[in-house]
Amino acid sequence: MWASKRERLSNSSVAKMNASKSSPDSATTTNAPKCGSVFETFASSTTAHGVAHLVDAKSTIRKLIWLIVVLGVFSGFAYHLSTLVKRYISRPVNVAMTVETPPSLTFPAVTICNVNPIRKSAIENNEVYSDILMASATDVAQYDIVGGSCLDEDFTCTSLPDRLKDIVSQTCIKPYMQCNKNKDCDNFADEAHCYRLSGTPCSDQMFSCANGNCIPNDLLCDYVDNCGDGSDETLEQCPQFANSTCNSQEWRCANGQCIPSDYICDNYIDCGDMSDETQCTEGAVVNVTVGDKEPTPPGPTLNCSSDEFSCGDQCMETVHRCDGISDCPRGSDEDNCNYTYRDPFEGQWYKPYESIIEDRSIFENFQTNVYKDRGFDFIPKLAEDPPIWSYFFISSRLADYSDLRDVMKLTKEQVKNFGHQIEDMVLDCSFAGEKCNLSSDFVSFQDEKFGNCYTFNSGNKGTPLSTTSRPGPENGLKLTLYLEQNEYTSLFGQAAGIRVEIHSQNDTAYPEDRGLGLSPGTYTHMGLRRFVRERKGHPYGKCDDRDFLPTIRDDELDSKTFYSLLSCQKNCLQTKLLHHCGCIIGTIRSNVSNPVPLCGVLNVTQTICSQLIHHLYQIGKLECDCEVPCHEESFKPIISQYVWPSNSYKDGLLSTSYGQNIRTWQLTGNDVRENLMRLAIYYEDLNYERVYEEPAYELPQLWADIGGALGLWIGVSCVTVIEFFEFLVNLCLFAKRRASPSHVTP
């Protein structure tokens, strides 16, 4: 039979003691055991698997095999241990979902905005802003330009010889004004060629030009080249021109038209056949044909102020001098002007932005493919604040002028006064069958796009939050809203409706980004489902537990910007703009004495900077430390709509509306659906879905898994750990004895 481990250990120890007694050096080594004996003692007595076999093996090969086995299992354990530690350090979480059913729920905040931010009646008598109403005029985008050509893509009304193109005043219109069946050019040039292009023959009421164009018969022989080739103004077509008589101070055109003699060769076309300019050469003397009629008496003398100049029979502000646009008769406001246009990307324009990113290719791509020139180069800087709208209407590149919405800058007080008022907008309001108090239940704020917006149940006025204990339309919010379409402006009110956003009281409203657009003439039901998301922060994941964001503008100190991913991104973008461009994007001025400046639309440097910052943000090159919030509450609406009011209810609704708001007296049964809408917001169910995170791997689980790995690989338990500790203590004692003086032989 094999001897037990304890018997083998005893026999081995006895043999070693006998050998020690017979050794001549026993006197010097009795009290100094060898390091190997310490390890052998540990290996023979430890409960760890495999170590004893390594010591007891009789042959070198077996020792080598067991050494490989022991090292292998220890390596496997080390790898297993590293995976366990890595998993613990990664702090994984489990995502759980429960459906909570409380006895009642807090009703969400409801923000409503009229999509038209400016009321017509609020600005029509305003000296500065009434020109906004010009956007609906058909001739607002017609202009005469001197010393150059029309703006890019615009249409030139007058076909000029090459020699005159850069020196003669030209009439220009926007490209979308061609072939619209309206006479926008005085000479009909915008419409004359459309019949030929469309393959439509000239009608009996039209004259067929030599070039194939068509013009109305009443434009023949009016001294204006309406055909574009002069065929409507020739002596052959207009024999009466041959008998025309001019006075002593007039010059007779080739077609018989009379013009003042000083109009010849003045770089301004006065003859319908252009003969007053086409026969001119630099330094040449033109023979003047003088008639016998009496000259026209001169107009009255004007007394213009120091900031005005004489412009025909009126005084005009000096801002219109030398702006490239002919405002006065014969373009006198553009005489003796020096026009200079600067390349916005001249030199090393990107140098100030290399602190953000050093990759030159990004700047080159931005300059070539991203930057959008707004075409405002010719507009005087004084025309921005307050805006001179005639300049901007001319430069707009869109038929609806929607690219000009950011031109007007107003204070919050102006936005509040110019926008739709809640007492006009909300005709009827009830919550759970009880009438609302518009002054206490709603809080107003001014939005950059929609102007006045109103939030129900915001909790900002210290009033208790509304709650509901039952689902369904009768236990929610009901609103009857009046759009006032007669107050819409064509620039800002191109769509008609209400913007609605449903959000938590701890979330800032962003109706432009997260709102829903609702149309008039409908009864909209919005059944809500509430969702709550709870995330674990550091060290389990990345989320932000801040309640509020720092303010950028001083006038926002009294308002709260709640933290959300969207608000953080907006805040970061504005902060970067302020740091690198010296301004922020917006249309609402600050009311404080030293406000944060808004980026100017005529400041080319700020325009380039703001577009570049936006581009860097979009491609992920702008560092914004924005994470999802740790606690997030949202509402998902299920929308259904009806036509409202019904034909049978129209008269009753009108009668009720007249009594609620006198401004509705102008409504009739024909336009009630264009101005009124009904809205019901309620919970579909009182339960809500809660999604939350909980730690998936905590410290007790790590210790348990380490114990399992120890048992799996090397059979180690807590007792074995104590044995290893004892082994380390013995090694330390051995080292101490070796280092003591008594160990040295004399």
XYZ file of C-alpha atoms in Angstrom:
746
model
C 0.000 0.000 0.000
C 1.006 3.531 -0.686
C 2.145 5.464 2.383
C 0.087 8.443 3.388
C 1.288 11.970 2.643
C 1.921 12.600 6.373
C 4.001 9.383 6.683
C 6.066 10.328 3.618
C 6.606 13.784 5.020
C 7.753 12.295 8.398
C 10.148 9.852 6.773
C 11.596 12.553 4.587
C 12.103 14.835 7.565
C 13.821 12.078 9.606
C 16.179 11.303 6.744
C 17.084 14.943 6.404
C 17.727 15.218 10.155
C 20.033 12.184 10.129
C 21.923 13.562 7.183
C 22.262 16.811 8.988
C 23.701 15.164 12.106
C 26.344 13.245 10.146
C 27.450 16.365 8.178
C 30.688 18.040 9.351
C 29.051 21.467 8.871
C 25.956 20.649 10.892
C 27.023 23.023 13.624
C 26.740 25.988 11.294
C 23.569 25.012 9.353
C 21.204 23.556 11.936
C 19.488 26.891 12.590
C 19.396 27.962 8.901
C 17.054 25.819 6.807
C 17.361 26.055 3.051
C 14.812 27.937 0.889
C 13.923 24.686 -0.853
C 12.851 23.101 2.423
C 10.394 25.959 3.041
C 8.817 25.430 -0.407
C 8.822 21.637 0.029
C 7.072 21.971 3.371
C 4.402 24.230 1.800
C 4.003 22.053 -1.306
C 3.631 18.880 0.780
C 0.990 20.348 3.069
C -1.068 22.723 0.808
C -4.551 21.772 -0.323
C -3.986 23.377 -3.750
C -4.177 20.797 -6.529
C -1.025 19.730 -8.351
C 1.609 21.468 -6.205
C 2.358 18.339 -4.091
C 2.813 16.250 -7.262
C 5.439 18.684 -8.443
C 7.498 18.137 -5.258
C 6.987 14.384 -4.899
C 7.739 13.458 -8.508
C 10.762 11.053 -8.563
C 12.007 11.738 -12.059
C 12.951 14.919 -13.829
C 10.494 14.235 -16.657
C 7.630 13.863 -14.213
C 8.663 17.052 -12.426
C 8.726 18.833 -15.781
C 5.306 17.511 -16.732
C 3.789 18.568 -13.404
C 5.521 21.930 -13.648
C 3.861 22.480 -17.022
C 0.512 21.361 -15.609
C 0.778 23.655 -12.579
C 1.877 26.640 -14.679
C -0.920 25.924 -17.174
C -3.697 25.853 -14.582
C -2.331 28.959 -12.899
C -2.224 30.710 -16.309
C -5.783 29.640 -17.025
C -6.844 30.992 -13.677
C -5.004 34.276 -14.301
C -6.789 34.709 -17.655
C -10.140 33.826 -16.108
C -9.478 36.291 -13.307
C -8.621 39.094 -15.769
C -11.918 38.612 -17.640
C -13.827 38.770 -14.371
C -12.055 41.950 -13.298
C -12.558 43.557 -16.717
C -16.244 42.793 -16.578
C -16.504 44.293 -13.133
C -14.587 47.421 -14.175
C -16.856 47.890 -17.209
C -19.791 48.182 -14.808
C -22.436 46.492 -16.980
C -26.092 47.149 -16.353
C -29.301 45.269 -16.920
C -32.153 47.172 -18.540
C -35.474 46.382 -16.933
C -38.973 47.500 -17.825
C -41.998 47.689 -15.594
C -45.507 49.051 -16.049
C -46.467 51.273 -13.134
C -50.123 51.931 -12.307
C -50.407 54.810 -9.806
C -53.792 56.092 -8.583
C -53.213 59.425 -10.417
C -50.741 61.022 -12.801
C -49.404 64.561 -13.084
C -50.684 66.110 -16.302
C -47.858 67.169 -18.642
C -47.023 70.723 -19.657
C -48.664 71.716 -22.967
C -47.083 74.477 -25.077
C -49.039 76.091 -27.930
C -47.803 78.647 -30.489
C -49.416 80.323 -33.472
C -47.082 79.649 -36.418
C -47.385 83.326 -37.435
C -45.161 85.319 -35.038
C -46.039 88.863 -36.170
C -49.554 90.316 -36.393
C -50.223 92.570 -39.362
C -52.150 95.126 -37.305
C -49.258 95.420 -34.833
C -46.768 96.626 -37.456
C -48.753 98.209 -40.301
C -48.410 101.673 -38.726
C -44.890 101.056 -37.411
C -42.367 103.284 -39.183
C -39.584 100.709 -39.000
C -41.305 97.362 -39.508
C -44.299 98.142 -41.723
C -42.175 97.494 -44.825
C -42.346 93.776 -43.994
C -45.784 93.871 -45.573
C -44.105 94.701 -48.902
C -43.297 91.009 -49.258
C -46.727 90.460 -50.792
C -46.176 93.116 -53.481
C -45.522 91.855 -57.005
C -42.888 94.468 -57.914
C -40.871 94.347 -54.686
C -38.041 92.381 -56.323
C -37.629 94.660 -59.374
C -34.561 96.889 -59.291
C -32.224 98.933 -61.487
C -28.519 98.276 -61.094
C -25.735 100.628 -62.160
C -22.126 99.856 -62.915
C -22.472 96.102 -63.132
C -24.780 93.220 -63.918
C -27.854 91.819 -62.197
C -27.394 89.582 -59.186
C -26.623 85.925 -59.855
C -29.480 84.064 -61.565
C -31.615 87.228 -61.848
C -33.216 88.186 -65.154
C -32.145 91.315 -67.103
C -35.076 93.144 -68.618
C -33.034 95.078 -71.179
C -30.938 93.384 -73.853
C -27.857 95.581 -74.221
C -24.881 95.644 -76.586
C -21.723 94.304 -74.977
C -20.203 97.804 -74.864
C -23.012 99.059 -72.655
C -23.511 96.110 -70.308
C -21.057 97.319 -67.678
C -21.906 101.027 -67.785
C -25.618 101.384 -68.524
C -28.321 101.078 -65.877
C -30.153 97.780 -66.205
C -33.537 96.712 -64.871
C -33.494 93.334 -63.136
C -36.093 90.976 -61.722
C -35.903 87.665 -59.862
C -35.883 84.494 -62.004
C -39.216 83.249 -60.671
C -40.887 86.411 -62.039
C -40.394 85.292 -65.632
C -43.284 83.724 -67.519
C -45.684 84.249 -64.615
C -48.230 86.000 -66.883
C -47.519 89.309 -65.145
C -45.705 92.269 -66.678
C -42.793 92.721 -64.253
C -40.395 94.340 -66.735
C -41.569 97.686 -68.110
C -40.761 96.468 -71.614
C -42.567 93.095 -71.210
C -39.230 91.290 -71.719
C -39.992 88.851 -68.910
C -43.075 87.566 -70.747
C -42.465 88.238 -74.456
C -40.296 85.164 -75.031
C -42.503 82.800 -73.006
C -45.024 82.291 -75.801
C -42.268 81.215 -78.172
C -40.698 78.891 -75.590
C -44.032 77.293 -74.752
C -44.952 76.872 -78.422
C -48.003 79.096 -77.993
C -48.717 81.303 -81.044
C -49.391 85.027 -80.650
C -53.076 85.815 -80.215
C -55.015 88.429 -82.190
C -54.445 90.920 -79.378
C -50.664 90.490 -79.615
C -47.943 91.662 -81.989
C -45.530 89.076 -83.421
C -41.968 90.373 -83.073
C -39.249 89.672 -85.615
C -37.467 87.404 -83.118
C -40.606 85.330 -82.533
C -41.653 86.951 -79.267
C -45.189 88.141 -78.570
C -46.201 91.439 -76.961
C -49.617 93.057 -76.359
C -50.676 95.405 -79.145
C -50.940 98.337 -76.760
C -47.152 98.201 -76.279
C -46.462 99.024 -79.937
C -44.856 102.359 -80.710
C -44.474 103.392 -77.045
C -40.782 104.257 -77.496
C -39.842 101.160 -75.444
C -38.164 98.090 -76.924
C -40.692 95.510 -75.773
C -39.777 92.854 -78.348
C -36.139 92.803 -77.355
C -34.973 93.399 -80.909
C -36.570 96.839 -81.449
C -38.964 95.550 -84.112
C -41.957 97.074 -82.300
C -40.467 100.585 -82.403
C -39.152 100.923 -85.990
C -40.231 103.762 -88.325
C -41.672 101.098 -90.589
C -43.881 99.852 -87.789
C -44.478 103.339 -86.366
C -44.586 105.866 -89.291
C -45.922 108.560 -86.974
C -42.443 108.828 -85.437
C -41.176 110.421 -88.696
C -43.275 113.527 -88.135
C -42.393 114.053 -84.441
C -41.062 117.488 -83.437
C -38.674 118.137 -80.531
C -38.115 121.453 -78.686
C -34.925 123.466 -78.530
C -33.508 121.545 -75.572
C -34.357 118.058 -76.802
C -32.678 115.484 -78.999
C -34.544 113.425 -81.557
C -33.961 109.642 -81.405
C -33.677 107.566 -84.548
C -37.249 106.402 -84.017
C -38.527 109.979 -83.662
C -38.751 110.004 -79.864
C -37.704 113.234 -78.115
C -35.437 113.218 -75.083
C -33.578 116.005 -73.201
C -30.373 116.831 -75.029
C -28.212 116.188 -71.959
C -29.485 112.585 -71.866
C -27.313 111.626 -74.820
C -24.410 109.295 -74.084
C -25.022 109.381 -70.321
C -24.959 105.587 -69.920
C -28.712 105.551 -69.423
C -31.038 104.349 -72.174
C -33.790 106.851 -72.931
C -34.650 106.117 -76.547
C -36.790 103.069 -77.126
C -34.395 102.028 -79.869
C -31.317 102.758 -77.677
C -30.017 105.194 -80.295
C -29.056 107.702 -77.587
C -26.381 105.266 -76.353
C -25.552 102.857 -79.167
C -24.009 105.560 -81.417
C -21.749 106.859 -78.678
C -18.005 106.355 -78.578
C -15.647 107.519 -75.873
C -14.678 111.175 -76.447
C -16.939 111.531 -79.506
C -19.149 114.594 -80.097
C -22.756 113.770 -80.921
C -24.715 116.026 -83.226
C -27.876 117.236 -81.508
C -31.057 117.525 -83.532
C -32.969 120.541 -82.203
C -36.688 121.080 -82.608
C -38.908 124.131 -82.186
C -41.142 123.123 -79.222
C -40.960 124.945 -75.884
C -38.837 123.202 -73.204
C -40.417 121.710 -70.082
C -40.015 124.056 -67.079
C -37.711 122.820 -64.248
C -39.163 121.243 -61.095
C -39.200 122.851 -57.624
C -35.990 123.262 -55.600
C -35.672 120.786 -52.670
C -34.270 121.533 -49.203
C -32.940 118.179 -47.983
C -31.480 117.576 -44.517
C -27.830 116.763 -43.815
C -28.495 113.001 -43.864
C -30.467 113.180 -47.132
C -29.773 114.036 -50.759
C -31.852 115.335 -53.628
C -33.378 112.526 -55.655
C -35.549 113.887 -58.468
C -38.542 115.529 -56.835
C -37.920 114.019 -53.394
C -35.275 113.723 -50.675
C -33.747 110.312 -49.983
C -31.608 108.980 -47.117
C -27.874 108.949 -47.809
C -27.724 105.191 -47.210
C -29.039 104.785 -50.757
C -26.056 106.627 -52.294
C -23.565 104.452 -54.169
C -25.228 101.160 -53.240
C -25.307 99.887 -56.837
C -29.097 100.225 -57.017
C -30.630 103.051 -59.037
C -33.212 104.746 -56.816
C -33.367 108.210 -58.420
C -34.396 109.205 -61.930
C -31.568 108.532 -64.352
C -29.560 106.877 -61.562
C -28.238 110.148 -60.181
C -27.751 108.516 -56.774
C -25.073 106.314 -58.345
C -23.067 109.045 -60.118
C -19.321 109.313 -59.296
C -19.348 106.157 -57.160
C -16.513 103.711 -56.567
C -17.864 100.164 -56.095
C -15.612 97.725 -54.260
C -16.460 94.124 -53.381
C -14.178 92.120 -51.109
C -13.564 88.406 -51.448
C -14.662 86.947 -48.077
C -12.030 84.191 -48.325
C -9.058 86.355 -49.179
C -5.724 85.510 -47.569
C -5.470 83.020 -44.720
C -9.056 83.477 -43.571
C -8.974 80.179 -41.665
C -6.207 81.190 -39.233
C -8.533 82.226 -36.363
C -10.181 78.790 -36.460
C -7.070 76.594 -36.379
C -7.430 76.421 -32.592
C -10.534 74.291 -33.219
C -9.095 72.021 -35.896
C -5.868 72.007 -37.885
C -6.993 69.936 -40.875
C -6.753 72.343 -43.834
C -8.814 70.042 -46.055
C -11.883 70.730 -43.901
C -11.476 74.475 -44.464
C -11.016 73.954 -48.194
C -14.127 71.780 -48.399
C -16.109 74.335 -46.420
C -15.022 77.173 -48.700
C -15.759 75.211 -51.887
C -18.810 73.091 -51.090
C -20.447 74.206 -47.839
C -20.398 77.994 -47.548
C -23.566 79.679 -48.829
C -23.183 83.251 -50.022
C -26.420 85.028 -49.153
C -25.926 87.667 -51.854
C -25.986 90.601 -49.435
C -22.654 92.085 -50.582
C -24.158 95.179 -52.182
C -26.397 96.055 -49.206
C -25.035 98.948 -47.088
C -24.274 97.959 -43.505
C -26.547 100.742 -42.262
C -29.446 98.939 -43.934
C -29.444 96.102 -41.371
C -30.466 97.753 -38.132
C -33.213 98.685 -38.587
C -33.577 96.725 -41.816
C -34.301 98.528 -45.079
C -36.444 95.780 -46.530
C -36.248 96.887 -50.166
C -32.600 95.805 -50.249
C -33.331 92.413 -48.745
C -36.305 91.669 -50.978
C -34.089 92.365 -53.979
C -31.339 90.050 -52.718
C -33.613 87.176 -51.664
C -33.062 84.018 -53.693
C -36.358 82.360 -52.789
C -39.754 83.229 -54.190
C -41.340 83.196 -50.733
C -38.534 85.271 -49.117
C -38.201 82.672 -46.367
C -34.423 83.177 -46.399
C -35.029 86.621 -44.866
C -36.719 85.494 -41.659
C -33.554 86.068 -39.616
C -33.066 89.645 -40.831
C -35.447 91.251 -38.354
C -34.136 91.549 -34.790
C -36.663 92.397 -32.074
C -36.554 92.717 -28.306
C -38.588 90.333 -26.178
C -40.981 93.160 -25.404
C -41.499 93.840 -29.113
C -42.077 90.149 -29.839
C -44.564 90.047 -26.982
C -46.478 93.059 -28.322
C -46.304 92.116 -32.017
C -47.334 88.477 -31.537
C -50.722 86.841 -31.023
C -52.188 87.403 -27.554
C -53.548 84.529 -25.482
C -56.879 86.236 -24.838
C -57.422 86.328 -28.621
C -55.859 82.979 -29.384
C -57.668 80.837 -26.771
C -61.443 81.177 -27.112
C -62.278 78.340 -24.734
C -60.237 76.271 -22.278
C -61.215 73.623 -19.750
C -59.415 70.945 -17.752
C -61.355 67.948 -16.465
C -64.577 69.873 -17.053
C -63.478 73.027 -15.173
C -62.859 76.349 -16.915
C -59.232 77.488 -17.128
C -57.843 80.744 -15.811
C -55.773 82.130 -18.693
C -53.695 84.420 -16.474
C -52.685 81.802 -13.887
C -52.839 78.512 -15.800
C -50.696 79.675 -18.723
C -47.138 81.032 -18.809
C -45.871 82.912 -21.869
C -42.411 82.945 -23.429
C -40.972 84.278 -26.668
C -39.742 81.748 -29.203
C -37.197 82.607 -31.916
C -39.442 81.297 -34.709
C -43.038 81.416 -33.479
C -42.996 84.514 -31.283
C -45.448 84.307 -28.383
C -45.919 80.777 -27.048
C -48.039 79.766 -24.061
C -47.533 76.793 -21.711
C -50.344 75.222 -19.708
C -49.512 73.525 -16.367
C -45.865 74.641 -16.384
C -45.633 74.956 -12.604
C -43.547 78.136 -12.980
C -46.036 80.431 -11.268
C -46.110 78.423 -8.058
C -49.578 77.065 -8.748
C -50.179 73.377 -7.961
C -49.685 71.065 -10.911
C -52.827 69.629 -12.439
C -53.285 65.900 -11.983
C -55.757 63.402 -13.339
C -57.040 60.169 -11.844
C -59.015 58.964 -14.864
C -58.191 58.550 -18.539
C -60.177 59.840 -21.500
C -60.975 63.175 -23.213
C -63.341 64.339 -20.484
C -60.518 64.225 -17.918
C -57.921 66.158 -19.887
C -57.326 69.558 -21.481
C -59.697 70.950 -24.118
C -58.957 74.088 -26.144
C -60.759 76.071 -28.833
C -58.147 78.122 -30.692
C -58.519 81.139 -32.999
C -55.764 81.576 -35.616
C -56.575 85.142 -36.812
C -55.487 84.503 -40.390
C -56.385 88.074 -41.302
C -53.408 89.045 -39.098
C -50.913 86.833 -40.939
C -48.028 88.394 -42.873
C -46.807 86.874 -46.127
C -43.193 86.752 -44.900
C -43.746 84.998 -41.564
C -47.202 83.467 -41.917
C -46.854 81.328 -45.032
C -48.531 78.375 -43.294
C -51.579 78.525 -41.040
C -51.900 76.440 -37.909
C -50.871 75.845 -34.311
C -47.627 74.300 -33.066
C -48.140 72.030 -30.037
C -45.482 70.438 -27.827
C -46.227 68.125 -24.894
C -43.392 67.859 -22.405
C -42.473 67.412 -18.773
C -42.441 70.331 -16.347
C -38.714 69.630 -15.942
C -38.005 70.053 -19.644
C -37.576 73.265 -21.639
C -39.997 73.622 -24.555
C -38.568 73.603 -28.079
C -41.683 73.795 -30.293
C -39.708 74.201 -33.512
C -37.702 71.011 -32.932
C -40.155 68.776 -31.082
C -43.585 70.271 -31.656
C -46.428 68.971 -33.812
C -48.206 71.113 -36.406
C -52.015 71.096 -36.316
C -54.300 72.478 -39.040
C -57.379 74.671 -38.618
C -60.800 73.233 -39.319
C -60.070 70.067 -37.312
C -60.910 68.551 -33.935
C -57.655 66.878 -32.888
C -57.541 64.187 -30.180
C -54.129 63.482 -28.668
C -54.163 60.386 -26.453
C -50.971 60.276 -24.361
C -48.769 57.474 -23.073
C -46.169 58.408 -20.465
C -42.640 56.974 -20.581
C -39.957 57.266 -17.907
C -36.315 56.376 -18.569
C -33.824 56.104 -15.685
C -30.136 55.633 -16.421
C -27.207 54.828 -14.155
C -24.457 57.415 -14.113
C -20.763 57.000 -13.432
C -19.223 54.445 -13.125
C -21.955 52.378 -14.810
C -22.557 54.570 -17.830
C -22.544 58.049 -19.317
C -25.463 60.247 -18.414
C -25.835 63.761 -17.040
C -27.678 64.316 -13.766
C -27.681 68.135 -13.937
C -31.030 69.848 -13.515
C -30.185 73.107 -15.312
C -27.721 74.508 -17.840
C -25.680 77.707 -17.344
C -27.173 80.759 -19.052
C -25.469 82.442 -22.012
C -27.574 85.583 -22.151
C -27.901 87.875 -19.140
C -31.633 88.342 -19.714
C -32.151 84.605 -19.189
C -31.183 84.722 -15.508
C -34.824 84.754 -14.465
C -35.698 81.786 -16.670
C -34.584 78.185 -16.361
C -33.081 76.090 -19.107
C -33.648 72.523 -18.015
C -31.036 69.975 -18.977
C -31.770 67.703 -21.915
C -29.647 66.386 -24.749
C -31.201 68.910 -27.143
C -30.799 71.878 -24.795
C -27.174 70.903 -24.113
C -26.402 70.720 -27.836
C -28.008 74.108 -28.464
C -26.191 75.606 -25.498
C -22.849 74.203 -26.653
C -23.304 75.517 -30.183
C -24.153 79.011 -28.966
C -21.216 78.961 -26.533
C -18.809 78.036 -29.347
C -20.299 80.759 -31.571
C -19.869 83.355 -28.841
C -16.278 82.286 -28.201
C -15.082 82.114 -31.813
C -17.428 84.532 -33.623
C -18.195 87.034 -30.886
C -21.947 86.612 -31.369
C -24.790 84.118 -31.113
C -27.475 83.101 -33.606
C -30.918 84.498 -32.864
C -33.585 87.051 -33.724
C -34.559 88.220 -30.216
C -32.432 90.961 -28.712
C -31.435 91.041 -25.075
C -33.053 93.674 -22.864
C -29.993 94.242 -20.664
C -27.611 97.186 -20.978
C -24.618 95.109 -22.120
C -26.234 92.341 -24.169
C -24.691 89.324 -25.850
C -24.525 90.419 -29.523
C -26.514 88.671 -32.226
C -24.699 87.709 -35.429
C -25.353 90.243 -38.179
C -26.563 89.096 -41.583
C -24.423 91.783 -43.295
C -21.263 90.986 -41.331
C -19.389 88.701 -43.740
C -16.839 87.628 -41.116
C -19.568 86.572 -38.685
C -21.495 84.836 -41.479
C -18.455 82.747 -42.448
C -17.675 82.003 -38.805
C -21.221 80.951 -37.884
C -21.572 78.720 -40.960
C -18.171 77.133 -40.236
C -19.048 76.436 -36.580
C -22.315 74.814 -37.674
C -20.440 72.716 -40.240
C -17.863 71.548 -37.679
C -20.685 70.650 -35.312
C -22.480 68.617 -37.979
C -19.362 66.604 -38.905
C -18.516 65.925 -35.257
C -15.423 68.137 -35.050
C -16.805 70.506 -32.427
C -16.254 69.204 -28.904
C -19.532 69.250 -27.002
C -19.704 67.322 -23.749
C -23.376 66.422 -24.030
C -24.777 63.181 -22.654
C -28.308 61.870 -22.327
C -29.988 62.863 -19.040
C -30.018 60.328 -16.207
C -33.743 60.849 -15.727
C -35.927 61.454 -18.754
C -39.677 61.738 -19.071
C -41.520 61.803 -22.398
C -45.024 61.542 -23.778
C -46.022 59.733 -26.926
C -49.259 61.016 -28.486
C -51.638 58.956 -30.576
C -53.391 61.443 -32.851
C -56.822 61.253 -34.449
C -58.672 64.064 -36.214
C -62.160 65.032 -37.359
C -63.373 67.813 -39.633
C -64.590 70.574 -37.335
C -66.988 72.247 -37.073
C -69.636 70.251 -38.869
C -71.981 72.063 -41.213
C -74.815 71.821 -38.703
C -72.645 73.258 -35.893
C -71.146 76.231 -37.766
C -73.831 78.754 -36.893
C -73.919 77.768 -33.236
C -70.112 77.911 -32.997
C -70.002 81.355 -34.602
C -72.609 82.687 -32.205
C -70.620 81.358 -29.239
C -67.319 82.707 -30.622
C -68.770 86.181 -31.143
C -69.645 86.318 -27.470
C -66.225 85.003 -26.374
C -64.073 87.401 -28.390
C -65.225 90.445 -30.333
C -62.331 89.990 -32.767
C -64.156 86.957 -34.174
C -66.997 89.157 -35.471
C -65.308 89.229 -38.867
C -65.708 85.455 -39.201
C -68.433 84.011 -41.371
C -69.550 80.478 -42.092
C -67.251 80.451 -45.138
C -63.996 81.072 -43.311
C -64.666 79.560 -39.878
C -62.745 76.397 -40.767
C -59.768 78.492 -41.847
C -59.487 80.162 -38.457
C -60.829 77.879 -35.709
C -59.699 74.518 -34.396
C -60.464 72.284 -31.399
C -57.875 70.319 -29.416
C -58.291 67.621 -26.735
C -55.247 66.268 -24.839
C -55.621 63.431 -22.337
C -54.113 60.205 -20.991
C -55.168 57.044 -22.796
C -54.291 54.994 -19.703
C -53.100 55.914 -16.251
C -50.326 53.340 -16.303
C -46.925 54.287 -17.662
C -43.859 52.418 -18.834
C -40.745 52.729 -16.683
C -37.436 51.619 -18.172
C -34.550 51.629 -15.736
C -31.015 50.342 -15.379
C -29.621 48.336 -12.465
C -26.086 47.038 -11.894
C -25.539 43.680 -13.576
C -22.241 42.771 -11.874
C -21.425 43.999 -8.381
C -18.583 43.246 -5.954
C -20.158 40.246 -4.142
C -20.720 38.564 -7.488
C -17.086 39.249 -8.459
C -15.809 37.536 -5.290
C -18.097 34.579 -5.839
C -16.879 34.187 -9.438
C -13.232 34.457 -8.357
C -13.842 31.689 -5.802
C -15.460 29.553 -8.503
C -12.503 30.144 -10.830
C -10.034 29.196 -8.096
C -11.910 25.990 -7.401
C -12.216 25.197 -11.103
C -8.559 25.663 -12.033
C -6.441 24.916 -8.947
C -8.843 23.693 -6.264
C -8.222 26.690 -4.023
C -10.586 27.576 -1.190
C -10.415 30.169 1.587
C -8.279 27.741 3.631
C -5.826 27.475 0.737
C -5.545 31.257 0.639
C -4.523 31.185 4.304
C -1.962 28.510 3.461
C -0.488 30.745 0.755
C -0.359 33.562 3.280
C 1.453 31.314 5.744
C 3.891 30.330 2.997
C 4.687 33.999 2.333
C 5.256 34.570 6.051
C 7.683 31.621 6.179
C 9.581 33.003 3.191
C 9.911 36.344 4.921
C 11.194 34.663 8.102
C 13.678 32.646 6.058
C 14.961 35.768 4.376
C 15.303 37.458 7.736
C 17.360 34.560 9.156
C 19.627 34.528 6.111
C 20.279 38.207 6.611
C 21.003 37.922 10.374
C 24.716 37.922 11.579
C 24.353 34.546 13.379
C 23.996 32.890 9.998
C 27.542 33.804 8.927
C 30.275 31.131 9.684
C 33.304 32.474 11.661
